[in-house]
Coordinates of C-alpha atoms in Angstrom, one line a residue:
Chain O
M1 CA 69.0 -67.5 -11.8
F2 CA 65.7 -68.7 -13.0
P3 CA 64.9 -67.6 -16.6
E4 CA 61.1 -67.6 -16.0
L5 CA 61.5 -65.1 -13.2
N6 CA 63.7 -63.0 -15.4
D7 CA 60.7 -63.0 -18.0
L8 CA 58.2 -62.0 -15.5
L9 CA 60.5 -59.0 -14.1
N10 CA 61.4 -58.2 -17.7
A11 CA 65.1 -58.2 -16.6
S12 CA 68.3 -59.8 -18.1
P13 CA 71.8 -60.0 -16.8
D14 CA 73.1 -58.0 -19.9
R15 CA 70.9 -54.9 -19.0
A16 CA 70.7 -54.8 -15.2
E17 CA 69.1 -51.7 -14.1
P18 CA 71.1 -49.4 -11.8
G19 CA 70.0 -47.3 -8.9
K20 CA 67.3 -49.6 -7.7
L21 CA 66.2 -50.8 -4.1
T22 CA 64.3 -54.2 -4.4
L23 CA 62.8 -55.6 -1.2
L24 CA 62.1 -59.2 -1.0
C25 CA 59.3 -60.2 1.4
D26 CA 58.0 -63.6 2.4
A27 CA 55.1 -64.4 4.8
E28 CA 54.3 -67.9 5.9
T29 CA 56.6 -69.2 3.2
D30 CA 60.1 -69.4 2.3
G31 CA 61.3 -66.9 -0.3
S32 CA 65.1 -67.6 -0.2
F33 CA 65.0 -68.9 -3.9
L34 CA 64.7 -65.2 -4.7
V35 CA 68.0 -64.4 -2.9
H36 CA 69.8 -67.3 -4.8
H37 CA 68.2 -66.0 -7.9
F38 CA 69.4 -62.5 -7.5
L39 CA 72.8 -63.5 -6.3
S40 CA 73.5 -65.6 -9.4
F41 CA 71.9 -63.1 -11.6
Y42 CA 74.2 -60.2 -10.6
L43 CA 77.2 -62.4 -10.6
K44 CA 76.4 -63.4 -14.2
A45 CA 75.8 -59.7 -15.1
N46 CA 79.5 -59.2 -14.1
C47 CA 78.6 -56.7 -11.2
K48 CA 80.8 -56.3 -8.1
V49 CA 78.5 -58.0 -5.4
C50 CA 78.7 -57.5 -1.7
F51 CA 76.6 -60.0 0.2
V52 CA 75.8 -59.7 3.9
A53 CA 74.7 -63.3 4.6
L54 CA 73.3 -63.9 8.1
V55 CA 71.0 -66.8 7.5
Q56 CA 73.1 -69.6 6.0
S57 CA 76.7 -70.5 5.6
F58 CA 78.8 -69.8 2.7
S59 CA 78.8 -73.4 1.4
H60 CA 75.1 -73.3 1.4
Y61 CA 74.9 -70.6 -0.9
N62 CA 77.8 -72.0 -3.0
I63 CA 76.1 -75.4 -3.4
V64 CA 72.9 -73.6 -4.6
G65 CA 74.7 -71.3 -6.8
Q66 CA 76.5 -74.1 -8.7
K67 CA 73.1 -75.6 -9.5
L68 CA 72.4 -72.2 -11.0
G69 CA 75.6 -72.0 -12.9
V70 CA 77.8 -69.8 -10.7
S71 CA 80.7 -70.6 -8.4
L72 CA 80.8 -68.3 -5.4
T73 CA 84.4 -69.5 -4.6
T74 CA 85.6 -68.4 -7.9
A75 CA 83.9 -65.1 -7.7
R76 CA 85.1 -64.6 -4.1
E77 CA 88.7 -65.3 -5.2
R78 CA 88.9 -63.2 -8.0
G79 CA 87.3 -60.4 -6.2
Q80 CA 83.9 -60.1 -7.8
L81 CA 82.3 -61.1 -4.6
V82 CA 82.7 -59.9 -1.1
F83 CA 80.9 -62.2 1.4
L84 CA 80.1 -61.6 5.0
E85 CA 79.5 -64.8 6.6
G86 CA 77.4 -63.8 9.6
L87 CA 77.3 -67.1 11.2
R88 CA 81.0 -67.6 11.3
S89 CA 82.2 -64.1 11.8
A90 CA 79.8 -63.4 14.7
V91 CA 82.2 -65.6 16.8
D92 CA 85.1 -63.5 15.8
I93 CA 84.1 -60.5 17.6
F94 CA 84.9 -62.2 20.8
F95 CA 88.1 -63.2 20.0
R96 CA 89.7 -60.2 18.2
A97 CA 91.9 -57.5 19.5
E98 CA 90.5 -54.0 20.1
G99 CA 90.6 -52.0 16.9
K100 CA 88.4 -51.1 14.0
A101 CA 84.5 -51.9 14.7
H102 CA 83.7 -55.3 13.4
P103 CA 80.6 -55.2 11.0
L104 CA 78.6 -57.0 13.5
Q105 CA 79.8 -55.0 16.5
F106 CA 76.2 -54.3 17.5
L107 CA 76.1 -57.9 19.0
R108 CA 78.4 -56.8 21.8
E109 CA 76.7 -53.7 22.6
A110 CA 73.9 -53.7 25.3
K111 CA 71.8 -51.3 23.3
A112 CA 72.3 -52.2 19.7
A113 CA 71.7 -48.5 18.5
S114 CA 73.5 -48.3 15.2
L115 CA 74.6 -50.3 12.3
Q116 CA 77.3 -47.8 11.2
P117 CA 80.0 -50.4 11.4
L118 CA 78.1 -52.7 9.0
Y119 CA 77.6 -49.7 6.7
E120 CA 81.1 -49.0 6.7
F121 CA 82.0 -52.7 5.7
V122 CA 79.6 -52.3 2.9
R123 CA 80.9 -49.0 1.7
E124 CA 84.5 -50.2 1.6
A125 CA 83.6 -53.4 0.0
L126 CA 81.8 -51.8 -3.0
E127 CA 84.2 -48.8 -3.3
P128 CA 85.8 -49.1 -6.6
V129 CA 89.6 -49.4 -6.2
D130 CA 91.4 -47.8 -9.1
Q131 CA 93.6 -50.4 -10.6
G132 CA 92.1 -53.5 -11.9
E133 CA 88.2 -53.0 -11.0
A134 CA 87.1 -51.7 -14.4
A135 CA 86.3 -55.0 -15.0
W136 CA 83.2 -55.0 -12.8
K137 CA 80.1 -53.4 -13.6
R138 CA 77.9 -51.6 -11.1
P139 CA 77.8 -52.6 -7.5
V140 CA 75.3 -54.5 -5.9
L141 CA 74.5 -55.1 -2.2
L142 CA 72.5 -58.2 -1.1
V143 CA 71.4 -58.6 2.5
D144 CA 70.0 -62.0 3.6
D145 CA 68.1 -60.9 5.7
L146 CA 66.9 -57.9 7.4
S147 CA 64.6 -59.6 9.9
V148 CA 67.6 -61.5 11.4
L149 CA 69.0 -57.9 12.4
L150 CA 65.5 -57.2 14.2
S151 CA 65.7 -60.6 16.0
L152 CA 69.2 -59.8 17.2
G153 CA 68.0 -56.8 18.9
V154 CA 68.6 -54.0 16.5
G155 CA 65.9 -51.3 16.5
V156 CA 63.7 -50.7 13.5
V157 CA 64.8 -47.2 13.2
A158 CA 68.5 -48.4 13.1
V159 CA 67.7 -51.0 10.3
L160 CA 65.9 -48.2 8.4
D161 CA 69.0 -45.9 8.8
F162 CA 71.1 -48.6 7.6
I163 CA 69.1 -49.1 4.5
H164 CA 69.0 -45.4 4.1
Y165 CA 72.7 -45.1 4.0
C166 CA 73.2 -48.2 1.8
R167 CA 70.7 -46.7 -0.7
A168 CA 72.4 -43.3 -0.7
C169 CA 75.9 -45.1 -1.1
V170 CA 75.2 -47.8 -3.6
C171 CA 72.1 -46.3 -5.6
C172 CA 73.2 -42.7 -5.7
R173 CA 76.6 -42.0 -5.0
L174 CA 78.3 -44.9 -6.6
Q175 CA 76.3 -44.2 -9.7
L176 CA 77.3 -40.7 -10.3
R177 CA 79.6 -42.0 -13.0
V178 CA 76.7 -43.4 -14.9
L179 CA 75.5 -40.7 -17.4
W180 CA 72.5 -42.4 -18.5
R181 CA 69.3 -42.0 -16.4
T182 CA 65.8 -43.4 -16.8
P183 CA 63.5 -40.6 -16.5
S184 CA 60.6 -41.9 -14.1
P185 CA 57.1 -40.7 -14.9
P186 CA 55.4 -39.2 -11.9
A187 CA 52.4 -40.7 -10.0
Q188 CA 52.6 -43.7 -12.0
R189 CA 51.0 -46.4 -9.7
G190 CA 53.3 -49.3 -9.3
R191 CA 51.6 -52.3 -11.0
S192 CA 51.3 -55.3 -8.8
L193 CA 50.9 -58.8 -10.4
T194 CA 50.5 -62.0 -8.5
F195 CA 51.8 -65.2 -9.6
Q196 CA 51.9 -68.6 -7.9
Y197 CA 55.1 -70.7 -8.2
K198 CA 56.5 -74.2 -7.8
I199 CA 60.1 -74.9 -6.9
Q200 CA 61.7 -77.9 -8.6
D201 CA 65.4 -79.0 -8.2
K202 CA 67.0 -76.5 -10.5
S203 CA 64.3 -74.2 -11.6
V204 CA 61.1 -72.3 -10.6
S205 CA 58.1 -72.3 -12.7
F206 CA 55.4 -69.3 -12.4
F207 CA 51.9 -69.4 -13.4
A208 CA 48.9 -67.3 -13.1
K209 CA 46.8 -68.0 -10.0
G210 CA 44.8 -71.0 -10.0
L211 CA 45.9 -72.4 -13.5
S212 CA 48.5 -74.8 -12.5
P213 CA 47.9 -78.3 -13.8
A214 CA 48.6 -79.5 -10.0
V215 CA 45.6 -77.2 -9.1
L216 CA 43.2 -78.0 -11.9
Chain M
M1 CA 39.8 -27.0 -4.0
L2 CA 43.3 -28.7 -4.6
E3 CA 44.4 -25.5 -6.4
S4 CA 43.6 -23.4 -3.3
L5 CA 45.6 -25.6 -0.8
L6 CA 48.4 -22.9 -0.8
G7 CA 45.8 -20.3 -0.2
P8 CA 45.6 -19.9 3.6
G9 CA 48.9 -20.2 5.5
G10 CA 49.7 -23.0 8.0
L11 CA 50.6 -26.6 7.7
V12 CA 49.2 -28.8 4.9
L13 CA 49.5 -32.4 5.7
L14 CA 49.6 -34.9 2.9
R15 CA 48.9 -38.4 4.1
D16 CA 50.0 -41.1 1.6
S17 CA 50.4 -44.9 1.8
V18 CA 52.4 -47.6 -0.1
E19 CA 49.7 -48.0 -2.7
W20 CA 49.0 -44.3 -3.3
E21 CA 52.4 -42.2 -3.1
G22 CA 52.2 -38.6 -2.2
R23 CA 55.6 -37.2 -3.5
S24 CA 54.3 -36.5 -6.9
L25 CA 51.6 -34.4 -5.5
L26 CA 54.2 -32.6 -3.1
K27 CA 56.3 -31.8 -6.0
A28 CA 53.2 -30.7 -8.1
L29 CA 52.3 -28.2 -5.1
V30 CA 56.1 -27.1 -4.9
R31 CA 56.1 -26.3 -8.6
R32 CA 52.8 -24.5 -8.3
A33 CA 54.4 -22.4 -5.3
A34 CA 57.6 -21.5 -7.4
L35 CA 55.5 -20.5 -10.5
R36 CA 53.8 -17.9 -8.2
G37 CA 57.0 -16.6 -7.4
E38 CA 57.5 -17.8 -3.9
R39 CA 60.7 -19.1 -2.5
V40 CA 60.6 -22.8 -1.7
H41 CA 62.7 -24.6 0.7
V42 CA 62.7 -28.3 0.7
L43 CA 63.9 -30.3 3.6
G44 CA 64.9 -33.7 1.6
C45 CA 65.3 -36.7 3.9
E46 CA 64.0 -39.6 1.7
V47 CA 65.5 -38.8 -1.8
S48 CA 68.5 -37.4 -3.3
E49 CA 68.5 -33.8 -4.6
E50 CA 68.9 -35.0 -8.0
E51 CA 65.9 -37.3 -7.8
F52 CA 63.8 -34.6 -6.4
R53 CA 64.6 -31.8 -9.0
E54 CA 64.0 -34.3 -11.8
G55 CA 61.1 -33.2 -13.8
F56 CA 61.0 -29.5 -12.8
D57 CA 61.7 -26.9 -15.3
S58 CA 64.5 -24.5 -14.9
G59 CA 62.4 -21.8 -13.4
T60 CA 61.2 -24.0 -10.6
N61 CA 64.6 -25.4 -9.8
S62 CA 66.1 -21.9 -9.5
R63 CA 63.6 -20.9 -6.9
L64 CA 64.0 -24.2 -5.0
V65 CA 66.5 -24.4 -2.1
Y66 CA 67.1 -28.1 -1.3
H67 CA 68.4 -28.7 2.3
D68 CA 70.1 -32.1 1.8
L69 CA 69.4 -34.6 4.9
F70 CA 69.6 -37.6 2.5
R71 CA 73.4 -37.9 1.9
D72 CA 74.4 -38.0 5.4
P73 CA 71.8 -37.1 7.9
L74 CA 73.5 -38.8 11.2
N75 CA 77.1 -37.8 10.2
W76 CA 78.5 -41.2 9.8
S77 CA 80.8 -40.0 7.1
N78 CA 82.5 -37.5 9.5
T79 CA 83.7 -35.4 6.5
G80 CA 82.0 -32.3 7.8
E81 CA 79.5 -32.3 4.9
A82 CA 76.5 -32.9 7.1
L83 CA 74.1 -29.9 7.8
P84 CA 75.0 -28.6 11.3
G85 CA 72.7 -29.2 14.1
G86 CA 71.3 -32.5 12.4
P87 CA 67.6 -32.7 11.3
L88 CA 66.4 -30.6 14.2
G89 CA 69.0 -28.0 13.8
V90 CA 68.0 -27.5 10.1
L91 CA 64.3 -27.4 11.0
R92 CA 64.8 -24.7 13.5
A93 CA 67.0 -22.8 11.3
L94 CA 64.0 -22.6 8.8
C95 CA 61.9 -21.0 11.4
T96 CA 63.9 -17.9 11.3
R97 CA 62.7 -15.6 8.5
T98 CA 65.3 -15.2 5.7
G99 CA 63.8 -12.5 3.8
P100 CA 60.5 -10.8 2.6
G101 CA 57.9 -12.3 0.5
P102 CA 55.8 -15.5 0.9
V103 CA 57.7 -18.7 1.5
T104 CA 56.7 -22.4 1.1
I105 CA 58.4 -25.1 3.2
A106 CA 58.2 -28.6 1.9
L107 CA 59.2 -31.4 4.4
D108 CA 59.9 -34.6 2.6
S109 CA 59.2 -36.3 4.8
L110 CA 57.5 -35.8 8.2
S111 CA 57.5 -39.5 8.7
W112 CA 61.5 -39.6 8.6
L113 CA 61.4 -36.7 11.1
L114 CA 59.1 -38.5 13.4
L115 CA 61.2 -41.6 13.4
H116 CA 64.2 -39.7 14.4
L117 CA 62.9 -36.7 16.7
P118 CA 60.7 -37.0 19.7
C119 CA 57.1 -36.3 18.6
T120 CA 56.6 -33.3 21.0
T121 CA 59.8 -31.6 19.7
L122 CA 58.7 -32.0 16.0
C123 CA 55.2 -30.7 17.1
Q124 CA 56.5 -27.7 18.6
T125 CA 59.0 -26.9 15.8
L126 CA 56.3 -27.4 13.2
H127 CA 53.9 -25.1 15.1
A128 CA 56.7 -22.5 15.4
L129 CA 57.4 -22.9 11.6
S130 CA 53.7 -22.5 10.5
R131 CA 53.0 -19.6 12.8
Q132 CA 55.7 -17.3 11.5
D133 CA 53.0 -15.0 10.0
S134 CA 51.5 -14.0 13.2
R135 CA 53.8 -11.9 15.0
P136 CA 52.0 -8.9 16.6
D137 CA 55.2 -6.8 17.3
D138 CA 56.4 -6.9 13.8
S139 CA 55.6 -3.8 11.8
S140 CA 56.2 -5.3 8.4
P141 CA 53.2 -6.7 6.6
V142 CA 52.2 -10.3 7.3
E143 CA 53.7 -12.7 4.9
R144 CA 52.3 -16.1 4.6
V145 CA 54.2 -19.3 5.3
H146 CA 53.1 -22.6 3.7
V147 CA 54.4 -25.7 5.3
L148 CA 53.9 -29.0 3.2
G149 CA 54.5 -32.1 5.3
L150 CA 54.6 -35.6 3.7
L151 CA 53.3 -38.4 6.1
H152 CA 53.5 -42.0 5.3
E153 CA 50.6 -42.8 7.6
E154 CA 51.3 -46.7 7.5
L155 CA 54.6 -46.3 9.4
H156 CA 53.2 -44.6 12.4
G157 CA 50.7 -45.5 15.2
P158 CA 47.4 -43.5 15.6
G159 CA 48.7 -41.4 18.3
P160 CA 51.4 -39.4 16.3
V161 CA 49.3 -39.3 13.2
E162 CA 46.4 -37.8 15.0
T163 CA 48.7 -35.4 16.8
L164 CA 50.1 -34.1 13.6
S165 CA 46.7 -34.1 12.0
S166 CA 45.5 -31.6 14.9
L167 CA 48.1 -29.3 14.1
A168 CA 47.4 -29.2 10.3
Q169 CA 45.1 -26.5 8.8
T170 CA 44.5 -28.6 5.9
E171 CA 44.8 -32.6 5.4
V172 CA 45.0 -34.3 2.2
T173 CA 44.5 -38.1 2.4
L174 CA 45.5 -39.9 -0.8
S175 CA 43.5 -42.9 -2.1
G176 CA 42.2 -43.7 -5.5
S177 CA 40.4 -46.3 -7.5
G178 CA 41.9 -48.4 -10.2
D179 CA 44.4 -46.2 -11.9
Q180 CA 43.0 -42.8 -10.9
A181 CA 44.3 -41.0 -7.8
S182 CA 41.9 -39.0 -5.5
A183 CA 42.6 -36.6 -2.6
H184 CA 40.4 -36.5 0.3
I185 CA 40.6 -32.6 1.5
L186 CA 39.8 -31.6 4.9
C187 CA 40.1 -28.2 5.4
R188 CA 40.0 -26.5 8.9
R189 CA 39.6 -22.7 9.2
P190 CA 39.2 -20.9 12.5
Q191 CA 35.6 -20.1 13.3
H192 CA 34.2 -22.2 10.5
R193 CA 32.9 -25.8 10.2
P194 CA 35.6 -28.1 8.7
T195 CA 34.9 -28.8 4.9
H196 CA 35.5 -32.0 3.1
K197 CA 35.9 -32.6 -0.6
I198 CA 37.1 -35.5 -2.7
Q199 CA 38.9 -34.4 -5.7
W200 CA 40.1 -36.8 -8.5
F201 CA 43.2 -35.9 -10.3
T202 CA 46.1 -36.8 -12.5
I203 CA 49.7 -35.3 -12.3
L204 CA 51.3 -34.7 -15.7
P205 CA 54.9 -35.5 -16.3
D206 CA 56.0 -31.9 -15.9
F207 CA 54.2 -32.0 -12.5
S208 CA 51.3 -29.7 -13.3
L209 CA 48.0 -30.9 -11.9
D210 CA 45.1 -32.0 -14.0
L211 CA 41.8 -31.9 -12.1
Q212 CA 38.9 -34.1 -13.0
G213 CA 35.6 -33.1 -12.1
G214 CA 33.7 -35.9 -10.5
S215 CA 34.6 -39.6 -10.0
P216 CA 36.1 -41.2 -13.1
L217 CA 34.2 -43.2 -15.6
K218 CA 34.4 -46.8 -15.2
S219 CA 36.6 -47.7 -18.0
Q220 CA 37.7 -51.2 -19.1
P221 CA 40.8 -52.3 -17.5
H222 CA 43.6 -51.8 -19.9
P223 CA 45.6 -55.0 -20.5
D224 CA 49.2 -54.4 -19.2
P225 CA 51.3 -54.2 -22.4
R226 CA 54.3 -55.7 -20.8
T227 CA 52.8 -59.0 -19.7
H228 CA 51.6 -61.6 -22.0
P229 CA 47.9 -62.6 -21.2
V230 CA 48.0 -66.2 -19.8
D231 CA 45.9 -68.5 -22.0
P232 CA 43.7 -70.3 -19.4
T233 CA 42.9 -73.1 -21.9
S234 CA 46.7 -74.2 -22.1
H235 CA 48.1 -77.0 -19.8
L236 CA 44.6 -78.3 -18.7
T237 CA 44.1 -81.8 -17.6
F238 CA 40.7 -82.2 -19.2
N239 CA 39.3 -81.5 -22.6
L240 CA 37.6 -78.3 -23.1
H241 CA 36.9 -78.5 -27.0
L242 CA 34.5 -80.5 -29.0
S243 CA 35.4 -82.3 -32.4
K244 CA 33.0 -81.6 -35.3
K245 CA 31.2 -85.1 -35.1
E246 CA 30.7 -84.4 -31.4
K247 CA 29.3 -80.9 -32.0
E248 CA 26.8 -82.3 -34.7
A249 CA 25.7 -85.1 -32.2
K250 CA 25.1 -82.5 -29.6
D251 CA 23.1 -80.2 -31.8
S252 CA 20.8 -83.1 -33.1
L253 CA 20.1 -84.2 -29.6
T254 CA 16.4 -83.7 -28.4
L255 CA 16.2 -83.1 -24.7
P256 CA 13.7 -85.4 -22.7
F257 CA 11.4 -82.8 -21.3
Q258 CA 11.6 -80.3 -24.3
F259 CA 8.0 -79.7 -25.4
S260 CA 8.2 -80.1 -29.2
S261 CA 5.3 -80.2 -31.7
E262 CA 5.4 -83.8 -32.1
K263 CA 4.7 -84.4 -28.5
Q264 CA 2.0 -82.2 -28.6
Q265 CA 0.3 -84.0 -31.4
A266 CA 0.7 -87.3 -29.5
L267 CA -1.0 -86.0 -26.5
L268 CA -3.8 -84.4 -28.4
C269 CA -4.6 -87.6 -30.3
R270 CA -5.0 -89.6 -27.3
G271 CA -7.8 -87.3 -26.0
L272 CA -10.2 -88.5 -28.9
G273 CA -11.8 -91.3 -26.6
Q274 CA -10.5 -94.3 -28.3
A275 CA -10.2 -97.4 -26.2
T276 CA -6.4 -97.9 -25.9
S277 CA -6.6 -100.7 -23.2
H278 CA -8.5 -103.7 -22.4
I279 CA -8.8 -105.9 -19.3
F280 CA -9.4 -109.7 -19.5
Y281 CA -10.6 -111.3 -16.2
E282 CA -11.3 -115.1 -15.6
P283 CA -12.7 -115.5 -12.2
D284 CA -11.3 -118.6 -10.2
A285 CA -13.6 -121.2 -8.4
Y286 CA -13.3 -119.6 -5.0
D287 CA -14.0 -116.0 -6.2
D288 CA -17.3 -114.7 -4.8
L289 CA -18.5 -111.6 -6.6
D290 CA -21.0 -110.5 -4.3
Q291 CA -21.4 -106.8 -4.7
E292 CA -23.4 -106.3 -1.5
D293 CA -20.5 -107.8 0.8
P294 CA -17.2 -107.9 -1.2
D295 CA -15.3 -108.6 1.7
D296 CA -17.2 -111.5 3.0
D297 CA -17.2 -110.4 6.7
L298 CA -20.9 -109.4 7.4
D299 CA -22.9 -111.9 9.5
I300 CA -26.1 -111.8 7.7

């Protein structure tokens, strides 16, 4: 994770906020460094993470994760990380026997109408198992990324329904055991702040617009 | 005018956007209806019941009936907890009167319903929902039905938005400036011209409405207490500061075109007529100083 980004977002692994949906958008640039940041952030925060990775392979995320101080292999082995490698498992659909629907079952359907199998995969991955699961804190779902689903022919409403169900499951239902809730003041306009950034090998530096030494 | 939104019956359309959210205003109107003793039915599609009820006092919560379409609207869990008939079934069930007295129906949100139901079906159901008070064969006194619909106008094309807008008796478009929210209210009443008004307002933590008279005073933008103000003079590649010696040299410098009193004296002294320059001329042997023919080209 990038410490400067943590400062900007006023976040820290030991006080990860529950019940939030964060949308990462990039336009004409590559925002994937944010995915690596949040993946390492929540693994360091000791959360149970389900990562639906449709863009890159497992080894790619693992290599970048190691630069940021987390090992995805270790996290997966000890059950903290459930990883759906979309690029590899997409091929499995064609070579498996009939049975329970594969999470990416929509690839086989002429009209990709529903992402229910993918939601079922996420729900089962993040459902707490009674024995030995007390070690992990709150569940986290990461999807990289939603536009791949649109490119693969899934309708916008189907993607919205998938996010709706994930939000209801991860942010609300699986949080019912948490007694502490932050009261949210109504009609508070979301503050928007703009920063520019420069990515280096192992870190990202943020600065206010137009004030980088490279610009001046 | 914002207080009288619930006056006439019919559909009140709340048009919000990502920048100016409308759920708080919807909750404020729901609270106002509940405080007037009306029964309030909320069709909740986008937020959980706990989140919607948060912030309401117990009186409001007791008059609020929440129809939960958030947890399992499409019956994916197959547990039988989903409301029968899906979204359309629930909406149609609201059309049948459940008792005497005025009732307010809040739809959170119309956008969700528009994405999952055909536009024509939704419009027909909305029309039936908001026209419950005009049944000529009913001998009981006419009770008003208020329908509040939240619409995220950025999600839809102009067609569905204009269609819903034509169904509405009142349209409230949320906007604002700086930190202050405003509502542009368009009221349509039969046989009257539509009326417009812009109302600036604030919603307090208990979801009561605080109306401001005119446009807000232009106040200084408050610095965000969370962010540290970035010092623009740090990490520069050039020097912005002067040392003490450089400052003194700068202050004692006279500019070349500055009209000081010394210059004025020098110019005035020159005008006294003293000869200040002399020309010494020694003619050569070939010079001919003939004043009548200085160019030597006249054939006289």
